Amino acid sequence: MCGIIAFTGNQAAAPILLDGLRRLEYRGYDSAGICVFNRKKLYNWKSSGKLSALESLLPDSILGSTGIGHTRWATHGAPTNENAHPHVDTTGRIAVVHNGIIENVDSLRLSLLPAKTALLSETDTEILAHAIAHTATKQGGPLIDAVRTVLRQVIGTFGIAVIDRDNPGTLIVARSGSPVILGIGDGEMFAASDVSALSRYTRELVHLDDGEVAELTPQGFTVTTLDASPREKKSTHLQGQLEEHDKAGYAHFLLKEINEQPETVKRAISGRLDEAFSTAHLGGLNLQARDLLDVKRIVILGCGSALYAGMAGAHMIETLARIPATAEAAAEFRYRNPVIEASTLYIAVSQSGETFDTLAAIREIKRKGGFVLGLVNSVGSTIAREVDGGVYMHAGPEVSVASTKAYTSMLTLFALIALLLGRTRDLSVQQGSGLVTSLHNLPVQIDYVLQQHKKIASIAKKIAHSQSAFFIGRTDGYPVALEGAQKLKEISYIHAEAYPASELKHGPLALVTEKTPCVVILQDSDLLAKNISTLEEINARSAPIIAVTDSDEPRIKKLAAHVIDIPKGDALLQPIVMGVALQLLAYHCALHLKRDVDQPRNLAKSVTVE
Ligand code: F6R
């Protein structure tokens, strides 16, 4: 979703802003802009479309060492030049970039703007530029006071960065519901909505919390609340290798991330398997064995692919630990006034750690006294900081908008949690030990699927021109089907629906024809006979079947047009391996249709608004 980068120091701001915007591109955007202060004036450039469109407007050299930049993902108003950020007030004094949504635009306009203020865009953000400029002029005093006065009246969410023609070298940033991180440099300061825009310049970071406003100058920063109370903030040092957004020779980030999965799965389990007791060791949960024994129910929350990972995770937990477990759309959770129980363990799942709806669900649970764990990829993200305990995925930055490696890591972590909970209950040493071995073997299983990329590409070629496709799975195959359909929709724009196999004849069969490929997940389980009947039903309607299976049953080959072979393995982990085949299928369909694989239309990487 929208991205912010801001800089103040003693070197040219524009190259830093543009580099930051490039690093934010992966979040998805449809317009971009930068504004730089130089010699008593703000210079603002913005354009709809990709960064290259903005760059084509820029002069060869841009002087000025304080500036702000933004990638916009349209919410209020179309992705036009006018609606792109930064927004500058009518007097040319204040420039603002904003992530989030302001809900009381009309009342702010009435209360904070002179009656005749002409608005040039359809955005909610423009109001902020005018309101801050007008209030700063009216109130006098430091710019930060005017920013606080305006923000106290805003209803909605914001991460903002502001520069002022009349306060050279000063940057004001603020946060409420949309992330803002400060970066401390040597005689310079940075701010961004995402660590990836900062990590090349500094590793000393300060995460703003909701309701905080910071004033940045090249010499340092101060943080206060919206009510001007001072806040002591500690910086954190960004650990690990500097992760460059680099395709490493692959055509797309998506393909690179699909191929990284043997390695990322290894990282997810690394140091977390306890061979001696055939269990998992997850120190970050902040729960003792006794606490785990007291858990009576598990509710998993997430959005999109994280929700589907949660559904697969609930199945794993019920299978191994026999604790009732369900997964629920985080976005719906707080609106249904959920009953929160002390004996229920809540688990929030998020790659970015910034998804607004997941965060809102966590806050609802905590407000009612519940205990929430987080499965998060992005280190130091808001969700990682707000949960009561959790486990990091360690998948590394996921740049492509469609989730792949983070999704498989989510499932892998659920397998570890299921093992841990199972071993505190009735799962035997032998069963636990079998799963530990299978987990170690998981990267090899995934690699086996990756080796079939040519075959999968040829299947994709045959279905890529279909209008619609079905993904069918039974029990733990159903979340696999949901995620497979999600991947195909997202990146190829082919309409895809997932159904539990048993539901097929309760409606969707009416749409199954020779023109609707059906991808069927067939686990080698005692339900195989039922799944073969499903194949028969589909085959009778002449729909081409793509079977994804670890079974050798000859009837599958007879009924299916194509078979993607999955190596035999632990039934609990097969959904992870099968999911990889579906990622490749979606990728090759998208490639064949010449889609923008890494940045599909209308989608953002990190959905930080409701
Ligand atoms: C799908 C996808 C989205 C995300 C969802 C949640 O490929 O990427 O459906 O899974 O927006 O995002 P996180 O995991 O960051 O909370």
XYZ file of C-alpha atoms and ligand atoms in Angstrom:
626
model
C 0.000 0.000 0.000
C 1.107 3.678 0.009
C 4.718 4.338 0.985
C 6.430 7.277 2.677
C 10.082 8.300 2.658
C 11.440 11.503 4.205
C 14.924 12.904 4.684
C 16.689 15.849 6.265
C 20.487 16.217 6.312
C 23.354 17.816 4.486
C 23.347 15.931 1.201
C 20.963 16.088 -1.763
C 17.586 14.700 -0.675
C 16.180 13.779 -4.100
C 18.366 10.715 -4.848
C 17.626 9.352 -1.362
C 13.896 9.934 -1.811
C 13.866 8.253 -5.225
C 15.892 5.309 -3.955
C 13.473 4.996 -1.030
C 10.495 5.053 -3.383
C 12.086 2.328 -5.491
C 12.399 0.180 -2.369
C 8.749 0.847 -1.547
C 7.544 -0.041 -5.051
C 6.895 -3.653 -4.101
C 4.052 -2.546 -1.822
C 1.981 -1.671 -4.906
C 1.223 1.882 -6.062
C -0.306 3.777 -8.918
C 1.310 7.230 -8.640
C 4.378 8.737 -7.022
C 5.910 12.080 -6.116
C 8.644 13.943 -4.277
C 8.870 17.429 -2.806
C 12.184 19.081 -1.905
C 12.922 22.317 -0.095
C 15.588 24.534 -1.653
C 16.336 28.260 -1.338
C 13.132 29.359 0.390
C 10.863 27.309 -1.878
C 9.216 23.902 -2.076
C 9.674 22.086 -5.403
C 7.055 19.440 -6.014
C 6.970 16.788 -8.744
C 4.366 14.066 -9.018
C 2.927 11.757 -11.612
C 0.456 8.958 -12.074
C 1.901 5.616 -13.140
C 5.231 4.070 -12.318
C 8.330 5.727 -10.875
C 9.798 6.006 -14.369
C 6.971 8.459 -15.210
C 7.950 10.604 -12.218
C 11.641 10.391 -13.068
C 10.974 11.582 -16.606
C 9.652 14.867 -15.137
C 12.689 15.564 -12.966
C 15.531 17.925 -13.884
C 19.045 16.469 -14.048
C 20.008 17.848 -10.706
C 17.774 18.727 -7.767
C 19.298 20.792 -4.999
C 17.945 20.745 -1.484
C 18.658 18.515 1.480
C 15.198 18.201 3.050
C 12.345 16.422 1.311
C 9.490 13.946 1.339
C 8.389 11.292 -1.155
C 5.393 9.042 -1.616
C 4.046 6.121 -3.575
C 0.250 6.260 -3.638
C -2.213 3.396 -3.886
C -5.487 5.119 -4.735
C -8.263 5.142 -2.151
C -9.858 8.636 -2.249
C -9.834 9.635 -5.927
C -8.431 8.018 -9.074
C -4.685 7.548 -9.644
C -4.155 10.900 -11.437
C -1.329 13.467 -11.363
C -3.479 15.785 -9.228
C -4.280 13.132 -6.654
C -0.660 11.959 -6.343
C 1.212 13.062 -3.202
C 2.901 15.267 -1.972
C 0.122 17.821 -1.586
C 1.114 21.453 -1.156
C -1.166 24.127 0.312
C -2.298 27.113 -1.776
C 0.372 29.424 -0.343
C 3.180 26.981 -1.215
C 4.295 26.748 2.404
C 3.474 23.221 3.535
C 3.881 19.878 1.743
C 2.379 16.659 3.109
C 2.504 12.972 2.272
C -0.001 10.693 3.958
C -0.758 6.993 4.308
C -4.156 6.050 5.676
C -7.688 7.361 5.372
C -9.209 10.504 6.887
C -12.852 9.890 7.632
C -13.997 13.400 8.653
C -12.782 15.366 5.637
C -15.956 17.482 5.435
C -15.941 18.556 9.062
C -12.184 19.319 8.946
C -12.779 21.438 5.906
C -15.421 23.439 7.739
C -13.507 23.794 10.985
C -9.926 24.261 9.784
C -9.916 25.843 6.320
C -10.800 29.369 5.231
C -14.149 29.246 3.423
C -12.760 29.904 -0.034
C -9.916 27.374 -0.046
C -9.941 25.756 -3.478
C -9.074 22.067 -3.494
C -7.068 20.807 -6.455
C -7.459 17.090 -5.883
C -10.059 14.560 -4.789
C -7.871 13.293 -1.957
C -8.427 13.401 1.773
C -4.742 14.292 2.211
C -4.888 17.691 0.543
C -7.024 18.953 3.439
C -4.082 18.297 5.771
C -1.714 20.502 3.754
C -4.132 23.436 3.783
C -5.157 22.906 7.391
C -1.562 22.728 8.693
C -0.499 25.799 6.681
C -3.522 27.806 7.798
C -3.173 26.753 11.447
C 0.608 27.405 11.464
C 0.078 30.926 10.148
C -2.813 31.601 12.511
C -1.202 30.101 15.626
C 2.398 31.188 15.001
C 4.958 29.222 17.030
C 6.674 25.986 16.011
C 5.347 23.972 13.084
C 4.903 20.892 15.279
C 2.245 22.724 17.323
C 0.197 23.352 14.197
C 0.574 19.735 13.089
C -0.595 18.517 16.497
C -3.558 20.923 16.512
C -4.739 19.586 13.165
C -4.097 15.914 13.875
C -6.006 16.040 17.162
C -9.095 16.769 15.080
C -8.568 14.046 12.513
C -10.731 10.935 12.647
C -9.230 8.046 10.723
C -5.754 6.648 10.223
C -2.562 8.369 9.266
C 1.144 8.118 8.867
C 2.282 11.524 7.645
C 5.422 13.478 6.825
C 5.382 17.275 6.566
C 7.921 19.856 5.394
C 7.619 23.602 5.715
C 9.094 26.291 3.496
C 9.397 28.525 6.563
C 11.212 25.926 8.721
C 14.086 24.735 6.556
C 15.653 21.455 7.639
C 12.719 20.452 9.829
C 10.582 17.405 9.149
C 7.479 16.525 11.141
C 6.152 12.972 11.064
C 3.245 11.438 12.942
C 1.509 8.117 13.267
C -1.959 6.856 14.066
C -2.753 3.439 12.641
C -0.258 3.591 9.775
C 3.426 2.799 10.405
C 6.168 5.424 10.621
C 9.755 4.500 11.453
C 12.559 6.972 12.103
C 16.094 6.238 10.896
C 18.990 7.841 12.751
C 21.967 8.750 10.555
C 25.204 10.600 11.137
C 24.166 14.261 10.930
C 21.012 13.263 9.084
C 17.596 11.798 9.839
C 15.242 9.644 7.824
C 11.645 8.523 8.185
C 9.690 5.925 6.243
C 6.619 3.747 6.401
C 8.690 0.609 5.841
C 12.139 -0.446 7.052
C 13.106 -1.509 3.530
C 13.348 2.175 2.513
C 15.773 2.911 5.366
C 17.995 -0.132 5.804
C 20.481 0.940 3.147
C 21.188 4.178 5.034
C 20.933 3.332 8.703
C 20.346 0.449 11.075
C 19.385 2.571 14.092
C 15.613 2.726 14.033
C 12.856 4.167 16.184
C 9.322 2.852 15.722
C 6.676 5.476 16.405
C 3.593 4.295 18.250
C 0.060 5.459 17.554
C -0.588 9.016 18.692
C 3.071 10.069 18.498
C 4.518 13.024 16.598
C 8.243 13.467 15.923
C 10.244 16.507 14.945
C 13.354 15.657 12.936
C 16.316 17.873 12.114
C 19.741 16.762 10.813
C 20.955 16.803 14.431
C 18.343 14.423 15.844
C 14.728 14.025 16.844
C 12.216 14.522 19.625
C 8.987 12.599 20.076
C 5.835 13.835 21.788
C 2.225 12.762 21.914
C -0.554 14.594 20.102
C -1.086 16.406 23.432
C 2.561 17.531 23.480
C 3.647 15.253 26.331
C 7.279 14.212 25.805
C 7.942 10.535 24.978
C 11.206 8.719 25.655
C 11.941 6.476 22.700
C 14.655 3.850 22.537
C 16.230 3.033 19.208
C 16.552 -0.573 18.049
C 19.411 -1.881 15.967
C 18.340 -3.663 12.802
C 19.917 -7.135 12.955
C 20.885 -9.449 10.149
C 22.261 -8.998 6.711
C 21.209 -6.069 4.640
C 18.459 -7.559 2.511
C 18.584 -6.070 -0.960
C 15.556 -6.222 -3.187
C 17.357 -8.177 -5.854
C 15.877 -10.688 -8.299
C 19.106 -12.763 -8.167
C 18.856 -13.555 -11.869
C 15.205 -14.620 -11.817
C 12.736 -13.004 -14.214
C 10.467 -11.978 -11.345
C 10.587 -11.614 -7.572
C 7.675 -14.054 -7.447
C 9.674 -16.782 -9.170
C 12.664 -16.069 -6.962
C 10.512 -16.291 -3.847
C 8.850 -19.528 -5.000
C 12.304 -21.015 -5.542
C 13.579 -19.801 -2.174
C 11.084 -21.985 -0.333
C 13.326 -24.964 0.429
C 15.629 -22.479 2.123
C 12.950 -20.379 3.872
C 11.239 -23.491 5.221
C 14.632 -24.598 6.556
C 14.970 -21.221 8.273
C 11.470 -21.490 9.776
C 12.351 -24.783 11.486
C 15.994 -24.021 12.218
C 16.787 -24.326 15.940
C 13.149 -25.044 16.710
C 13.071 -28.839 16.673
C 13.875 -30.689 19.845
C 14.996 -34.174 18.754
C 15.492 -35.410 22.316
C 11.810 -34.973 23.195
C 10.426 -35.171 19.638
C 8.796 -31.807 19.960
C 9.186 -28.186 18.922
C 10.905 -25.499 20.895
C 9.350 -22.040 20.435
C 10.761 -19.724 23.084
C 9.034 -16.590 21.803
C 5.572 -17.902 22.674
C 6.067 -16.784 26.288
C 4.006 -19.786 27.386
C 5.037 -22.598 29.727
C 3.957 -26.230 29.240
C 1.365 -25.704 31.972
C -0.122 -22.731 30.068
C -0.276 -24.846 26.916
C -2.151 -27.565 28.810
C -4.756 -25.020 29.864
C -5.583 -24.081 26.264
C -9.104 -25.283 25.470
C -9.570 -23.706 22.048
C -7.529 -21.985 19.379
C -8.751 -19.158 17.153
C -6.513 -18.100 14.278
C -6.907 -14.710 12.607
C -5.522 -13.422 9.344
C -6.458 -11.919 5.988
C -6.199 -13.372 2.489
C -3.456 -15.947 2.144
C -2.653 -15.618 5.847
C -6.256 -16.646 6.568
C -5.915 -19.692 4.301
C -2.656 -20.567 6.046
C -4.593 -20.262 9.310
C -7.263 -22.668 8.046
C -4.558 -25.200 7.203
C -2.967 -24.512 10.597
C -6.246 -25.108 12.453
C -6.492 -28.488 10.749
C -2.926 -29.387 11.773
C -3.572 -28.395 15.393
C -6.813 -30.358 15.625
C -5.172 -33.397 14.043
C -2.118 -33.512 16.321
C -3.304 -31.908 19.529
C -7.060 -32.572 19.401
C -7.721 -28.993 20.514
C -10.711 -27.424 18.728
C -9.223 -24.875 16.338
C -10.764 -22.527 13.784
C -9.518 -19.770 11.523
C -11.450 -16.586 11.006
C -11.195 -13.540 8.725
C -9.528 -10.920 10.902
C -11.405 -8.150 9.093
C -14.767 -9.489 10.292
C -13.731 -10.412 13.787
C -14.148 -7.214 15.763
C -17.450 -6.295 14.150
C -19.221 -9.358 15.459
C -18.518 -8.502 19.096
C -16.552 -11.726 19.637
C -16.627 -13.622 22.906
C -13.054 -13.657 24.232
C -12.166 -16.496 26.571
C -9.188 -16.777 28.888
C -8.807 -20.456 27.962
C -8.644 -19.699 24.219
C -5.319 -19.093 22.546
C -5.581 -16.510 19.760
C -3.017 -16.587 16.959
C -2.689 -13.688 14.512
C -0.880 -14.460 11.252
C 0.673 -11.795 9.060
C 3.589 -11.581 6.658
C 3.886 -7.800 6.817
C 2.907 -7.423 10.455
C 1.106 -4.244 9.410
C -2.250 -5.456 8.078
C -4.762 -3.066 9.573
C -7.605 -5.549 9.983
C -5.400 -8.143 11.671
C -4.036 -5.492 14.002
C -7.564 -4.310 14.821
C -8.568 -7.900 15.696
C -5.521 -8.209 17.983
C -6.437 -4.978 19.757
C -10.028 -6.148 20.218
C -8.813 -9.392 21.821
C -6.329 -7.610 24.079
C -8.875 -4.985 25.066
C -11.086 -7.838 26.309
C -8.232 -9.485 28.183
C -7.354 -12.286 25.723
C -3.856 -13.626 25.023
C -2.642 -13.290 21.423
C 0.337 -14.829 19.699
C 1.692 -13.538 16.406
C 3.170 -15.458 13.476
C 4.923 -12.636 11.659
C 7.580 -12.284 8.994
C 8.480 -8.603 9.216
C 10.749 -8.099 12.218
C 9.817 -5.171 14.484
C 6.495 -4.600 12.684
C 3.478 -3.266 14.581
C 1.859 -6.685 15.029
C 5.164 -8.196 16.202
C 5.406 -5.444 18.805
C 1.799 -5.594 20.013
C 1.225 -9.340 20.489
C 1.866 -11.129 23.788
C 4.324 -13.553 22.230
C 5.030 -15.122 18.892
C 7.233 -16.715 16.316
C 9.043 -15.057 13.444
C 8.956 -16.720 10.029
C 12.488 -15.625 9.042
C 11.479 -15.874 5.374
C 13.315 -12.652 4.486
C 11.632 -9.776 2.655
C 8.789 -10.890 0.416
C 8.816 -8.373 -2.408
C 6.284 -9.765 -4.843
C 2.769 -8.648 -3.917
C 1.433 -12.218 -4.023
C 2.536 -14.169 -0.998
C 4.405 -17.436 -1.575
C 7.366 -18.077 0.696
C 5.729 -16.349 3.674
C 2.632 -18.515 3.138
C 4.644 -21.760 3.242
C 6.506 -20.495 6.303
C 3.181 -19.783 8.022
C 2.144 -23.397 7.417
C 5.505 -24.666 8.591
C 5.196 -22.689 11.832
C 1.709 -24.076 12.343
C 3.140 -27.577 11.988
C 5.644 -26.710 14.740
C 2.900 -25.302 16.981
C 0.725 -28.376 16.343
C 3.669 -30.621 17.220
C 4.359 -28.685 20.412
C 0.718 -28.734 21.514
C 0.375 -32.386 20.487
C 3.387 -33.387 22.546
C 2.000 -31.643 25.633
C -1.039 -33.903 25.175
C -1.464 -37.320 23.592
C 0.996 -37.341 20.703
C 3.495 -40.113 21.359
C 7.284 -39.837 21.142
C 7.188 -42.058 18.052
C 4.589 -39.904 16.308
C 6.441 -36.732 17.286
C 9.726 -38.156 16.102
C 8.174 -39.103 12.740
C 7.022 -35.541 12.244
C 10.390 -34.087 13.264
C 12.031 -36.236 10.565
C 9.395 -35.198 8.011
C 9.900 -31.523 8.835
C 13.622 -31.878 8.207
C 12.765 -33.524 4.910
C 10.261 -30.841 3.849
C 12.751 -28.707 1.848
C 13.622 -31.761 -0.271
C 9.925 -32.444 -0.904
C 9.419 -28.839 -2.019
C 12.453 -29.052 -4.245
C 10.963 -32.107 -5.964
C 7.946 -29.979 -6.938
C 10.125 -27.079 -8.084
C 11.927 -29.478 -10.421
C 8.638 -29.984 -12.259
C 8.432 -26.368 -13.347
C 8.622 -27.190 -17.085
C 5.779 -29.670 -16.885
C 3.709 -27.208 -14.846
C 4.483 -24.452 -17.374
C 3.143 -26.638 -20.175
C -0.067 -27.325 -18.222
C -0.404 -23.579 -17.554
C -0.159 -22.880 -21.269
C -3.163 -25.143 -21.861
C -5.400 -23.456 -19.262
C -4.175 -19.847 -19.365
C -6.849 -18.704 -21.811
C -9.747 -20.056 -19.761
C -12.270 -17.562 -18.431
C -12.726 -19.436 -15.215
C -11.246 -22.297 -13.186
C -12.239 -24.371 -10.169
C -9.986 -25.550 -7.363
C -11.352 -28.503 -5.430
C -10.078 -30.007 -2.205
C -11.398 -32.124 0.651
C -10.688 -31.556 4.386
C -7.097 -30.247 4.604
C -7.015 -30.078 0.805
C -9.638 -27.317 0.873
C -7.360 -24.545 2.238
C -4.823 -25.640 -0.402
C -7.534 -25.153 -3.039
C -8.453 -21.730 -1.607
C -4.864 -20.543 -1.758
C -4.384 -22.029 -5.253
C -7.432 -20.143 -6.532
C -6.263 -16.981 -4.775
C -2.845 -17.139 -6.482
C -4.388 -17.700 -9.906
C -6.858 -14.807 -9.488
C -4.285 -12.399 -8.143
C -1.563 -12.700 -10.709
C -3.203 -14.070 -13.870
C -6.630 -12.366 -13.445
C -8.358 -15.642 -14.367
C -11.534 -16.013 -12.376
C -11.019 -18.904 -9.968
C -13.243 -20.417 -7.305
C -12.320 -22.893 -4.611
C -14.823 -25.426 -3.287
C -14.727 -28.290 -0.837
C -15.107 -31.431 -2.972
C -18.286 -32.379 -1.147
C -19.913 -29.048 -2.063
C -19.481 -29.472 -5.798
C -22.829 -31.055 -6.413
C -24.610 -28.568 -4.168
C -24.364 -25.810 -6.786
C -21.108 -25.145 -8.622
C -21.367 -28.248 -10.792
C -23.810 -26.219 -12.903
C -20.830 -24.191 -14.107
C -18.459 -27.069 -14.741
C -18.043 -27.500 -18.508
C -15.308 -28.380 -20.983
C -14.240 -24.719 -20.665
C -13.572 -24.711 -16.913
C -10.358 -26.429 -15.890
C -10.681 -28.062 -12.482
C -7.592 -28.312 -10.305
C -8.218 -31.141 -7.846
C -6.156 -31.740 -4.715
C -6.027 -35.488 -4.105
C -4.272 -36.647 -0.972
C -3.353 -40.294 -0.686
C -5.658 -40.817 2.285
C -8.588 -42.990 3.242
C -10.766 -40.403 1.489
C -9.168 -41.172 -1.864
C -12.157 -43.218 -3.059
C -14.434 -40.231 -2.416
C -12.043 -37.964 -4.286
C -12.052 -40.336 -7.255
C -15.848 -39.993 -7.326
C -15.348 -36.227 -7.491
C -13.065 -36.735 -10.485
C -15.751 -38.868 -12.109
C -18.341 -36.124 -11.594
C -16.087 -33.519 -13.165
C -15.018 -35.821 -15.965
C -18.649 -36.517 -16.828
C -18.987 -32.760 -17.564
C -15.909 -32.909 -19.848
C -13.950 -30.387 -17.754
C -10.177 -30.770 -18.030
C -8.851 -32.054 -14.706
C -5.473 -31.092 -13.300
C -4.807 -33.535 -10.489
C -2.292 -32.550 -7.821
C -1.613 -35.780 -6.011
C 0.728 -37.973 -4.034
C -1.287 -41.074 -4.918
C -0.348 -43.767 -7.465
C -3.955 -44.754 -7.980
C -4.205 -45.546 -11.737
C -7.745 -44.150 -12.040
C -6.396 -40.649 -11.396
C -4.236 -40.777 -14.514
C -7.188 -42.137 -16.480
C -9.560 -39.381 -15.442
C -7.239 -36.374 -15.298
C -5.971 -34.465 -18.325
C -2.810 -33.597 -16.393
C -1.218 -34.890 -13.224
C 1.235 -32.966 -11.057
C 3.070 -35.540 -8.942
C 3.715 -34.730 -5.324
C 6.285 -36.908 -3.546
C 4.938 -39.147 -0.805
C 5.347 -37.695 2.651
C 3.791 -36.986 6.022
C 0.080 -36.331 5.450
C 0.182 -33.324 7.785
C 2.788 -31.553 5.649
C 1.470 -32.438 2.193
C -0.638 -29.232 1.958
C 2.616 -27.254 2.116
C 4.182 -29.217 -0.736
C 1.014 -29.190 -2.847
C 0.688 -25.423 -2.405
C 4.035 -24.917 -4.128
C 2.765 -26.704 -7.259
C -0.201 -24.325 -7.378
C 2.060 -21.291 -7.011
C 4.015 -22.424 -10.073
C 0.793 -23.061 -11.981
C -0.435 -19.515 -11.270
C 2.969 -18.034 -12.083
C 3.166 -19.710 -15.477
C -0.431 -18.753 -16.361
C 0.381 -15.124 -15.495
C 3.611 -15.284 -17.481
C 1.811 -16.711 -20.483
C -0.777 -13.923 -20.305
C 2.008 -11.323 -19.922
C 0.656 -10.005 -16.626
C 2.564 -7.771 -14.234
C 3.497 -10.755 -12.092
C 5.124 -8.914 -9.184
C 2.720 -5.996 -8.971
C -0.715 -7.197 -10.031
C -3.320 -4.547 -10.730
C -5.301 -3.062 -7.830
C -3.355 -4.974 -5.172
C -1.014 -3.737 -2.473
C 1.559 -5.706 -0.542
C 0.723 -4.418 2.855
C -2.894 -3.417 3.454
C -2.567 -0.768 6.140
C -6.093 0.639 5.788
C -9.404 -0.929 6.659
C -2.115 -12.921 -1.230
C -1.678 -11.934 -0.294
C -2.679 -11.318 0.612
C -2.096 -11.263 2.023
C -3.029 -10.480 2.952
C -2.501 -10.447 4.371
O -1.077 -13.391 -2.039
O -0.525 -11.614 -0.253
O -3.892 -11.981 0.599
O -1.912 -12.574 2.459
O -3.177 -9.175 2.492
O -1.243 -9.863 4.427
P -0.288 -10.066 5.661
O 0.138 -11.489 5.671
O 0.845 -9.129 5.418
O -1.078 -9.711 6.875
